[in-house]
Short mmCIF file of C-alpha atoms and ligand atoms in Angstrom, two decimals:
data_model
loop_
_atom_site.label_atom_id
_atom_site.label_comp_id
_atom_site.label_asym_id
_atom_site.label_seq_id
_atom_site.Cartn_x
_atom_site.Cartn_y
_atom_site.Cartn_z
CA MET R 76 33.41 -22.32 -24.62
CA VAL R 77 31.08 -19.34 -24.34
CA THR R 78 32.58 -15.91 -24.86
CA LYS R 79 31.12 -12.56 -23.90
CA THR R 80 31.15 -10.94 -27.34
CA GLY R 81 27.82 -9.23 -27.87
CA ILE R 82 26.35 -10.38 -24.57
CA GLU R 83 26.54 -7.13 -22.63
CA ARG R 84 23.93 -4.72 -23.90
CA ASN R 85 24.71 -1.42 -25.54
CA ILE R 86 22.74 0.80 -23.14
CA SER R 87 23.04 3.69 -20.72
CA LEU R 88 21.00 5.00 -17.81
CA ASN R 89 19.48 7.76 -20.01
CA ASP R 90 17.69 5.11 -22.02
CA TYR R 91 15.54 4.33 -18.96
CA ALA R 92 14.35 7.86 -18.23
CA SER R 93 10.79 7.16 -19.31
CA PHE R 94 10.38 4.28 -16.86
CA ALA R 95 11.84 5.93 -13.79
CA ASP R 96 10.42 8.59 -11.47
CA GLU R 97 12.30 11.95 -11.52
CA GLU R 98 13.08 11.63 -7.87
CA LEU R 99 14.82 8.26 -8.38
CA LEU R 100 16.96 9.69 -11.19
CA ASP R 101 18.02 12.54 -8.89
CA ARG R 102 19.07 10.13 -6.19
CA ILE R 103 21.08 8.12 -8.76
CA ASP R 104 22.83 11.30 -9.94
CA LYS R 105 23.93 12.19 -6.43
CA LEU R 106 25.36 8.76 -5.69
CA SER R 107 27.05 8.46 -9.10
CA ALA R 108 28.91 11.68 -8.40
CA ARG R 109 30.21 10.28 -5.12
CA LEU R 110 31.29 6.95 -6.63
CA LYS R 111 32.68 8.24 -9.92
CA GLY R 112 35.62 6.16 -11.21
CA ALA R 113 35.21 3.30 -8.74
CA SER R 114 35.88 -0.10 -10.29
CA ILE R 115 33.62 -3.09 -9.79
CA GLN R 116 34.04 -6.63 -11.09
CA HIS R 117 31.13 -9.07 -11.28
CA ILE R 118 31.99 -12.78 -11.47
CA ASN R 119 29.59 -15.66 -12.11
CA SER R 120 29.66 -18.96 -14.01
CA THR R 121 27.82 -18.36 -17.28
CA PHE R 122 27.20 -15.53 -19.73
CA ILE R 123 23.99 -17.14 -20.98
CA GLY R 124 21.03 -18.76 -19.28
CA GLY R 125 19.41 -18.17 -15.90
CA GLY R 126 18.59 -15.11 -13.87
CA VAL R 127 22.08 -13.95 -12.89
CA ALA R 128 23.33 -13.79 -16.47
CA GLU R 129 20.23 -11.83 -17.48
CA ILE R 130 20.88 -9.26 -14.76
CA LEU R 131 24.56 -8.80 -15.51
CA GLN R 132 23.93 -8.29 -19.22
CA SER R 133 22.25 -4.98 -18.32
CA LEU R 134 23.72 -4.00 -14.98
CA THR R 135 27.34 -4.00 -16.20
CA PRO R 136 26.88 -1.50 -19.08
CA VAL R 137 24.46 0.69 -17.08
CA MET R 138 27.02 0.93 -14.28
CA ARG R 139 29.60 1.98 -16.85
CA SER R 140 27.25 4.62 -18.24
CA ILE R 141 27.20 6.52 -14.95
CA GLY R 142 30.99 6.61 -14.58
CA LEU R 143 31.89 3.37 -12.84
CA GLN R 144 34.54 1.05 -14.25
CA ALA R 145 32.41 -2.07 -14.36
CA ARG R 146 33.43 -5.43 -15.79
CA TRP R 147 31.90 -8.90 -15.91
CA ASP R 148 33.87 -12.15 -16.02
CA ILE R 149 33.03 -15.82 -15.66
CA ILE R 150 34.93 -18.77 -14.27
CA SER R 151 35.72 -21.60 -16.70
CA ALA R 152 34.79 -25.08 -15.60
CA GLY R 153 34.04 -28.54 -16.92
CA ASP R 154 30.99 -30.77 -16.66
CA GLU R 155 32.10 -32.39 -13.41
CA PHE R 156 32.31 -29.00 -11.68
CA PHE R 157 28.88 -27.97 -12.96
CA GLY R 158 27.50 -31.33 -11.83
CA VAL R 159 28.87 -30.57 -8.36
CA THR R 160 27.56 -27.00 -8.25
CA LYS R 161 24.16 -28.14 -9.52
CA ALA R 162 24.06 -30.61 -6.61
CA PHE R 163 25.05 -27.68 -4.35
CA HIS R 164 22.26 -25.60 -5.87
CA ASN R 165 19.72 -28.32 -5.14
CA ALA R 166 21.12 -28.74 -1.64
CA PHE R 167 20.57 -25.02 -1.04
CA HIS R 168 16.94 -25.81 -1.67
CA GLY R 169 16.97 -28.56 0.93
CA GLU R 170 17.47 -31.55 -1.38
CA ARG R 171 19.63 -34.37 -0.10
CA ILE R 172 23.24 -34.23 -1.22
CA ASP R 173 25.77 -37.01 -1.14
CA PHE R 174 28.50 -34.59 -0.20
CA SER R 175 31.73 -36.42 -0.97
CA GLU R 176 35.41 -35.56 -0.63
CA ARG R 177 35.61 -35.76 -4.42
CA MET R 178 33.04 -32.96 -4.71
CA LYS R 179 35.08 -30.75 -2.40
CA GLU R 180 38.19 -31.56 -4.40
CA VAL R 181 36.56 -30.72 -7.75
CA TYR R 182 35.28 -27.45 -6.29
CA ARG R 183 38.68 -26.55 -4.86
CA LEU R 184 40.63 -27.46 -7.99
CA THR R 185 38.34 -25.49 -10.30
CA SER R 186 38.40 -22.51 -7.96
CA GLU R 187 42.17 -22.63 -7.84
CA ALA R 188 42.43 -22.83 -11.63
CA ASN R 189 40.29 -19.69 -11.89
CA LEU R 190 42.02 -17.46 -9.35
CA ASP R 191 43.43 -15.26 -12.07
CA VAL R 192 39.93 -14.27 -13.13
CA VAL R 193 39.92 -11.87 -10.15
CA ASP R 194 40.83 -8.31 -11.05
CA ARG R 195 43.61 -7.44 -8.62
CA ASN R 196 42.81 -3.75 -8.76
CA ALA R 197 39.03 -3.76 -8.45
CA ASP R 198 37.54 -1.60 -5.70
CA TYR R 199 34.66 -4.07 -5.45
CA VAL R 200 34.67 -7.77 -6.36
CA VAL R 201 31.23 -9.35 -6.47
CA VAL R 202 30.97 -13.15 -6.61
CA HIS R 203 27.52 -14.22 -7.71
CA ASP R 204 26.08 -17.41 -6.21
CA GLN R 205 28.15 -20.37 -5.08
CA GLN R 206 30.04 -21.35 -8.24
CA PRO R 207 32.75 -18.62 -8.02
CA LEU R 208 32.81 -18.44 -4.21
CA GLY R 209 36.12 -20.34 -4.13
CA LEU R 210 37.75 -17.26 -5.65
CA THR R 211 37.66 -15.68 -2.20
CA ASP R 212 41.00 -17.51 -1.81
CA ARG R 213 42.30 -14.39 -3.55
CA LYS R 214 40.87 -12.01 -1.00
CA ALA R 215 43.83 -11.93 1.40
CA GLY R 216 45.95 -8.96 0.42
CA HIS R 217 43.43 -7.73 -2.15
CA GLY R 218 42.62 -4.08 -1.50
CA GLY R 219 38.98 -4.11 -2.65
CA LYS R 220 35.69 -4.77 -0.90
CA TRP R 221 34.42 -8.29 -1.55
CA VAL R 222 30.75 -9.11 -1.75
CA TRP R 223 29.01 -12.45 -2.01
CA TYR R 224 25.64 -12.14 -3.75
CA CYS R 225 23.42 -15.06 -2.86
CA HIS R 226 20.75 -15.21 -5.57
CA ILE R 227 19.02 -18.28 -4.20
CA ASP R 228 17.08 -19.06 -1.08
CA PRO R 229 19.68 -20.39 1.40
CA VAL R 230 17.35 -21.02 4.31
CA ASN R 231 17.20 -24.81 3.93
CA VAL R 232 20.77 -25.31 2.80
CA ASP R 233 22.26 -28.68 3.73
CA ALA R 234 24.28 -28.24 6.95
CA ARG R 235 27.48 -29.93 5.76
CA LEU R 236 27.47 -28.06 2.49
CA TRP R 237 26.97 -24.79 4.33
CA GLU R 238 29.85 -25.56 6.65
CA PHE R 239 32.03 -25.93 3.56
CA LEU R 240 30.77 -22.92 1.59
CA SER R 241 30.27 -20.51 4.46
CA GLY R 242 34.01 -20.61 5.09
CA TYR R 243 34.49 -18.99 1.69
CA ALA R 244 31.53 -16.63 2.00
CA ALA R 245 32.52 -15.37 5.45
CA ARG R 246 35.75 -13.97 4.02
CA CYS R 247 33.75 -11.41 2.08
CA ASP R 248 33.18 -7.98 3.56
CA ALA R 249 29.48 -8.29 2.89
CA ALA R 250 26.77 -10.65 1.75
CA ILE R 251 23.75 -9.71 -0.31
CA TYR R 252 20.50 -11.63 -0.11
CA HIS R 253 17.33 -11.01 -2.05
CA MET R 254 15.43 -10.42 1.13
CA ALA R 255 15.86 -10.27 4.88
CA GLU R 256 14.22 -13.68 5.30
CA TYR R 257 17.23 -15.25 3.52
CA ALA R 258 19.99 -13.83 5.72
CA LYS R 259 22.59 -16.30 7.00
CA ASN R 260 24.75 -15.49 9.94
CA LEU R 261 28.19 -15.09 8.39
CA GLY R 262 29.40 -12.40 10.73
CA ASN R 263 29.93 -9.91 7.89
CA ARG R 264 27.75 -7.04 6.70
CA GLN R 265 24.41 -7.82 5.15
CA PHE R 266 22.44 -6.16 2.40
CA PHE R 267 19.07 -7.01 0.93
CA LEU R 268 18.76 -6.45 -2.75
CA PRO R 269 16.02 -8.00 -4.88
CA PRO R 270 17.02 -8.39 -8.53
CA ALA R 271 15.41 -6.60 -11.45
CA ILE R 272 14.46 -6.96 -15.08
CA ASP R 273 15.53 -4.74 -17.92
CA PRO R 274 12.54 -3.06 -19.60
CA LEU R 275 14.64 -2.39 -22.70
CA SER R 276 15.98 -5.87 -23.30
CA ASP R 277 14.59 -8.07 -26.04
CA LYS R 278 12.96 -10.07 -23.27
CA ASN R 279 10.94 -7.12 -21.99
CA ARG R 280 10.75 -4.29 -24.52
CA GLU R 281 7.63 -3.48 -26.50
CA VAL R 282 7.42 -5.60 -29.66
CA THR R 283 6.23 -4.53 -33.09
CA ALA R 284 3.18 -6.13 -34.69
CA ALA R 285 5.44 -7.67 -37.32
CA GLU R 286 7.76 -9.19 -34.70
CA ARG R 287 4.82 -10.58 -32.81
CA GLU R 288 3.30 -12.14 -35.91
CA ARG R 289 6.59 -13.66 -37.02
CA VAL R 290 7.25 -15.30 -33.65
CA LEU R 291 3.69 -16.53 -33.20
CA GLN R 292 3.75 -18.15 -36.62
CA GLU R 293 7.20 -19.63 -36.09
CA LEU R 294 6.12 -21.21 -32.81
CA ASP R 295 2.70 -22.18 -34.12
CA PHE R 296 1.08 -20.31 -31.22
CA PRO R 297 -2.59 -21.33 -30.90
CA ARG R 298 -5.15 -18.55 -31.24
CA ASP R 299 -8.51 -20.25 -30.97
CA LYS R 300 -8.64 -20.64 -27.17
CA PRO R 301 -7.13 -18.86 -24.13
CA VAL R 302 -3.52 -19.74 -23.40
CA ILE R 303 -1.99 -20.40 -19.99
CA MET R 304 1.79 -20.46 -19.88
CA GLN R 305 4.74 -21.17 -17.61
CA VAL R 306 8.19 -19.99 -18.64
CA SER R 307 11.12 -21.59 -16.86
CA ARG R 308 14.15 -23.78 -17.19
CA PHE R 309 13.20 -27.45 -17.24
CA ASP R 310 13.90 -28.01 -13.59
CA ARG R 311 12.05 -30.08 -11.01
CA LEU R 312 11.95 -27.13 -8.61
CA LYS R 313 9.81 -25.22 -11.13
CA ASN R 314 7.25 -28.05 -10.79
CA PRO R 315 5.90 -28.16 -14.35
CA PHE R 316 4.28 -31.51 -13.55
CA GLY R 317 1.97 -29.86 -11.03
CA VAL R 318 0.93 -27.32 -13.67
CA VAL R 319 -0.06 -30.12 -16.05
CA GLU R 320 -2.19 -31.74 -13.36
CA ALA R 321 -3.99 -28.48 -12.49
CA PHE R 322 -4.49 -27.65 -16.16
CA ARG R 323 -6.06 -31.02 -16.88
CA ARG R 324 -8.78 -30.21 -14.33
CA VAL R 325 -9.39 -26.75 -15.78
CA ARG R 326 -9.63 -27.68 -19.44
CA ALA R 327 -12.30 -30.22 -18.58
CA ASP R 328 -14.78 -27.33 -18.34
CA ILE R 329 -12.96 -24.32 -19.90
CA PRO R 330 -11.31 -25.13 -23.23
CA SER R 331 -7.81 -23.64 -23.19
CA TYR R 332 -4.16 -24.36 -23.95
CA LEU R 333 -1.15 -24.84 -21.72
CA ILE R 334 2.29 -23.90 -22.99
CA PHE R 335 5.62 -24.56 -21.32
CA ALA R 336 8.37 -22.36 -22.68
CA GLY R 337 11.76 -23.35 -21.39
CA GLY R 338 15.28 -24.44 -22.02
CA ALA R 339 18.34 -25.56 -20.14
CA ALA R 340 21.11 -23.26 -18.88
CA ASP R 341 24.79 -24.11 -19.59
CA ASP R 342 25.39 -24.83 -15.93
CA ASP R 343 22.34 -27.12 -15.45
CA PRO R 344 22.94 -30.73 -16.54
CA GLU R 345 19.53 -31.93 -15.27
CA GLY R 346 17.48 -29.94 -17.76
CA GLN R 347 17.24 -32.62 -20.45
CA GLU R 348 16.06 -35.21 -17.97
CA VAL R 349 13.19 -33.04 -16.71
CA LEU R 350 12.24 -32.08 -20.27
CA ASN R 351 12.02 -35.77 -21.23
CA GLU R 352 9.83 -36.54 -18.24
CA LEU R 353 7.54 -33.66 -19.06
CA LEU R 354 7.26 -34.72 -22.71
CA GLN R 355 6.43 -38.22 -21.58
CA MET R 356 3.79 -36.93 -19.17
CA VAL R 357 1.96 -34.83 -21.76
CA GLY R 358 2.28 -37.48 -24.50
CA ASN R 359 0.38 -36.17 -27.49
CA GLU R 360 -2.31 -34.16 -25.72
CA PRO R 361 -2.97 -31.50 -28.37
CA ASP R 362 -3.78 -28.67 -25.93
CA ILE R 363 -0.47 -28.91 -24.07
CA ARG R 364 2.64 -27.68 -25.87
CA VAL R 365 6.22 -27.89 -24.69
CA LEU R 366 8.62 -25.46 -26.37
CA ASN R 367 12.30 -26.20 -25.93
CA LEU R 368 13.82 -22.82 -26.73
CA SER R 369 17.44 -21.90 -27.31
CA PRO R 370 19.10 -19.86 -24.54
CA THR R 371 18.97 -16.76 -26.75
CA SER R 372 15.22 -16.86 -27.45
CA HIS R 373 14.57 -13.59 -25.63
CA LEU R 374 12.27 -12.01 -28.17
CA GLU R 375 10.38 -15.29 -28.47
CA ILE R 376 9.78 -15.39 -24.71
CA ASN R 377 8.76 -11.74 -24.75
CA VAL R 378 6.18 -12.33 -27.49
CA LEU R 379 4.88 -15.47 -25.80
CA GLN R 380 4.48 -13.64 -22.48
CA ARG R 381 2.65 -10.78 -24.19
CA SER R 382 0.42 -13.09 -26.21
CA CYS R 383 -0.82 -15.51 -23.60
CA ASP R 384 -3.74 -14.91 -21.24
CA ILE R 385 -2.43 -16.09 -17.87
CA ILE R 386 1.12 -16.72 -16.64
CA VAL R 387 1.80 -19.39 -14.04
CA GLN R 388 4.90 -19.88 -11.90
CA ASN R 389 4.34 -23.02 -9.91
CA SER R 390 7.81 -23.29 -8.32
CA ALA R 391 8.41 -25.49 -5.31
CA ARG R 392 11.19 -23.08 -4.34
CA GLU R 393 12.28 -19.84 -5.89
CA GLY R 394 15.16 -17.49 -5.17
CA PHE R 395 13.35 -14.51 -6.58
CA GLY R 396 11.56 -15.55 -9.75
CA LEU R 397 12.46 -13.18 -12.58
CA THR R 398 9.95 -14.92 -14.83
CA VAL R 399 7.28 -13.56 -12.50
CA THR R 400 8.71 -10.04 -12.73
CA GLU R 401 8.72 -10.34 -16.52
CA ALA R 402 5.09 -11.42 -16.52
CA LEU R 403 4.04 -8.59 -14.19
CA TRP R 404 5.89 -6.08 -16.34
CA LYS R 405 3.85 -7.20 -19.33
CA GLY R 406 0.64 -6.52 -17.46
CA LYS R 407 -0.35 -10.19 -17.41
CA PRO R 408 -2.35 -11.78 -14.61
CA VAL R 409 -0.02 -14.09 -12.70
CA VAL R 410 -0.84 -17.16 -10.63
CA ALA R 411 2.16 -18.29 -8.63
CA ALA R 412 3.18 -20.50 -5.75
CA PRO R 413 3.72 -18.57 -2.49
CA VAL R 414 7.44 -19.28 -2.18
CA GLY R 415 10.64 -17.25 -1.93
CA GLY R 416 10.83 -13.97 -3.81
CA ILE R 417 7.46 -14.57 -5.45
CA LEU R 418 5.96 -13.35 -2.17
CA LYS R 419 7.52 -9.90 -2.72
CA GLN R 420 6.07 -9.72 -6.19
CA VAL R 421 2.67 -11.34 -6.15
CA ILE R 422 0.56 -9.81 -3.43
CA HIS R 423 -2.50 -11.96 -3.32
CA GLU R 424 -5.54 -10.41 -4.97
CA GLN R 425 -3.62 -7.16 -5.56
CA THR R 426 -0.81 -7.82 -8.01
CA GLY R 427 -1.74 -11.40 -8.88
CA LEU R 428 -2.96 -14.60 -7.25
CA LEU R 429 -1.12 -17.04 -5.01
CA ALA R 430 -1.91 -20.75 -5.16
CA LYS R 431 -0.29 -23.06 -2.67
CA ASN R 432 -1.36 -26.40 -4.20
CA GLY R 433 -2.78 -27.95 -7.35
CA GLU R 434 -6.36 -27.46 -6.27
CA GLU R 435 -5.85 -23.74 -5.62
CA LEU R 436 -3.94 -23.38 -8.85
CA ALA R 437 -6.84 -24.88 -10.81
CA ALA R 438 -9.32 -22.62 -8.96
CA CYS R 439 -7.27 -19.47 -9.70
CA LEU R 440 -6.95 -20.41 -13.37
CA ARG R 441 -10.71 -20.94 -13.62
CA LEU R 442 -11.37 -17.60 -11.91
CA LEU R 443 -9.10 -15.65 -14.25
CA LEU R 444 -10.35 -17.40 -17.36
CA LYS R 445 -13.91 -16.45 -16.42
CA ASP R 446 -13.41 -12.94 -15.00
CA GLN R 447 -11.52 -10.91 -17.57
CA ALA R 448 -12.00 -7.60 -15.74
CA LEU R 449 -10.26 -9.06 -12.68
CA ALA R 450 -7.49 -10.46 -14.88
CA ARG R 451 -6.93 -7.02 -16.44
CA GLU R 452 -6.95 -5.18 -13.10
CA LEU R 453 -4.46 -7.59 -11.51
CA GLY R 454 -2.27 -7.20 -14.57
CA ARG R 455 -2.38 -3.40 -14.37
CA ARG R 456 -1.47 -3.31 -10.69
CA GLY R 457 1.19 -5.95 -11.14
CA LYS R 458 2.89 -3.87 -13.81
CA GLU R 459 3.05 -0.78 -11.58
CA HIS R 460 4.43 -2.87 -8.71
CA ALA R 461 7.18 -4.14 -11.02
CA ARG R 462 7.93 -0.62 -12.29
CA ARG R 463 8.35 0.81 -8.81
CA ASN R 464 10.47 -1.99 -7.42
CA PHE R 465 12.01 -4.39 -9.89
CA ILE R 466 13.39 -2.67 -12.98
CA THR R 467 16.93 -1.66 -13.95
CA PRO R 468 17.02 1.97 -12.72
CA VAL R 469 15.73 0.99 -9.26
CA TYR R 470 18.26 -1.84 -9.16
CA LEU R 471 21.11 0.47 -10.15
CA TYR R 472 20.17 2.85 -7.38
CA ASN R 473 20.16 0.01 -4.84
CA TRP R 474 23.62 -1.06 -6.00
CA LEU R 475 25.01 2.45 -5.72
CA ALA R 476 23.60 2.83 -2.22
CA LEU R 477 25.23 -0.47 -1.25
CA MET R 478 28.62 0.47 -2.74
CA ASP R 479 28.48 3.83 -1.02
CA GLU R 480 27.68 2.26 2.35
CA LEU R 481 30.41 -0.33 1.97
CA ARG R 482 33.08 2.32 1.61
CA VAL R 483 32.90 3.08 5.30
N1 LIG E 789 14.64 -18.03 -19.33
C1 LIG E 789 15.03 -18.06 -20.66
N2 LIG E 789 14.81 -19.18 -21.37
C2 LIG E 789 14.19 -20.25 -20.84
C3 LIG E 789 13.80 -20.22 -19.48
C4 LIG E 789 14.04 -19.08 -18.74
O1 LIG E 789 15.57 -17.09 -21.18
O2 LIG E 789 14.01 -21.24 -21.54
C5 LIG E 789 14.88 -16.81 -18.58
C6 LIG E 789 13.64 -16.23 -17.96
O3 LIG E 789 12.91 -15.46 -18.92
C7 LIG E 789 14.22 -15.42 -16.81
C8 LIG E 789 15.41 -16.26 -16.39
O4 LIG E 789 15.75 -17.08 -17.50
O5 LIG E 789 14.69 -14.19 -17.28
C9 LIG E 789 15.07 -17.17 -15.22
O6 LIG E 789 15.16 -16.48 -14.03
P1 LIG E 789 14.35 -16.94 -12.75
O7 LIG E 789 14.75 -16.06 -11.62
O8 LIG E 789 12.89 -17.00 -13.06
O9 LIG E 789 14.78 -18.44 -12.50
P2 LIG E 789 16.18 -19.23 -12.49
O10 LIG E 789 16.27 -19.87 -13.83
O11 LIG E 789 17.26 -18.25 -12.21
O12 LIG E 789 15.97 -20.23 -11.39
#
């Protein structure tokens, strides 16, 4: 059982002043005054691992720091439920699902067992993704505004699954999608809110020379050749296998390393399987390293991202792709697949490079390994793009604007 102790960060909006434009801070001030004292409850399925948990670790305390009563809770569930919701997750991405009555039953029973997680007095209840969506059974008679926040790309969701889940989602007053392209027709209000990274978290803050050295030694980070890296959960949809294939072509003429830094989230039972396949694929090739990190290896990931030369995100699908945001924020040149939220972040030849297949990926890697001035310039522009659009203070403002609009 995972508990929240120490998970939420000890931070306030003031801590972000140096990253935010004056004008944004003014707009936040005005909205905070209007919303002062409002209570908001965020509910998801894990405190650790994956993009949603990362966001809530910062968003919840920052909301509190400007006068909101913000709380974060999770539903409790067993392996069977997480197996079901992982199948749902994959079916959102268009994978086939053997959608059985048993799955519906497991979903319903777990939802029912968690109904008391809902704060009866919250002005806003936000259910993140599909795992806690069954809690909308508590909406009738609840006085608050309910919001479903869809953090994944729902465009290719399996039709039968959607028929089942949309019944729950449509009860909410509003739905949030990362971008307009993801909107489903639920008949309720719609908002578009890309997520954000926290520039002060261990994952993204500046690191000291001593911290860097310690982590690099601990992880035996290679220093004699350029390093290409992909950070992501071991998940088929992140397509690490395609990165290995592209890398094998590149290293034939430009000596370099490839590192995979990943782990498995609590709610993702498939992680181990993909990790094993990847390990088998790379065998004992000395220039490919696979790091299986613990879910709390934030500083390690930070140091790795800052120390490598190129960051790849070769996803087959991607809700938003916070690993890309993290890479941009560190001023690294990014090569990514043109899918989902990556398209809002990597603007080809401006804030990074887009590669739609293995051949293009290999060509982009070669280009960046050879042209360091281009790599630096893409990194610089990528960082500014992330600062203006995808960091905590911007995200907070977007939330406040949404809450304010929802009141009427
Ligand atoms: N992450 C991590 N450890 C890992 C792999 C990923 O802490 O082994 C983090 C990663 O740095 C990012 C988040 O988990 O902050 C993943 O978010 P993203 O939107 O990229 O993908 P998701 O896992 O939600 O599909």
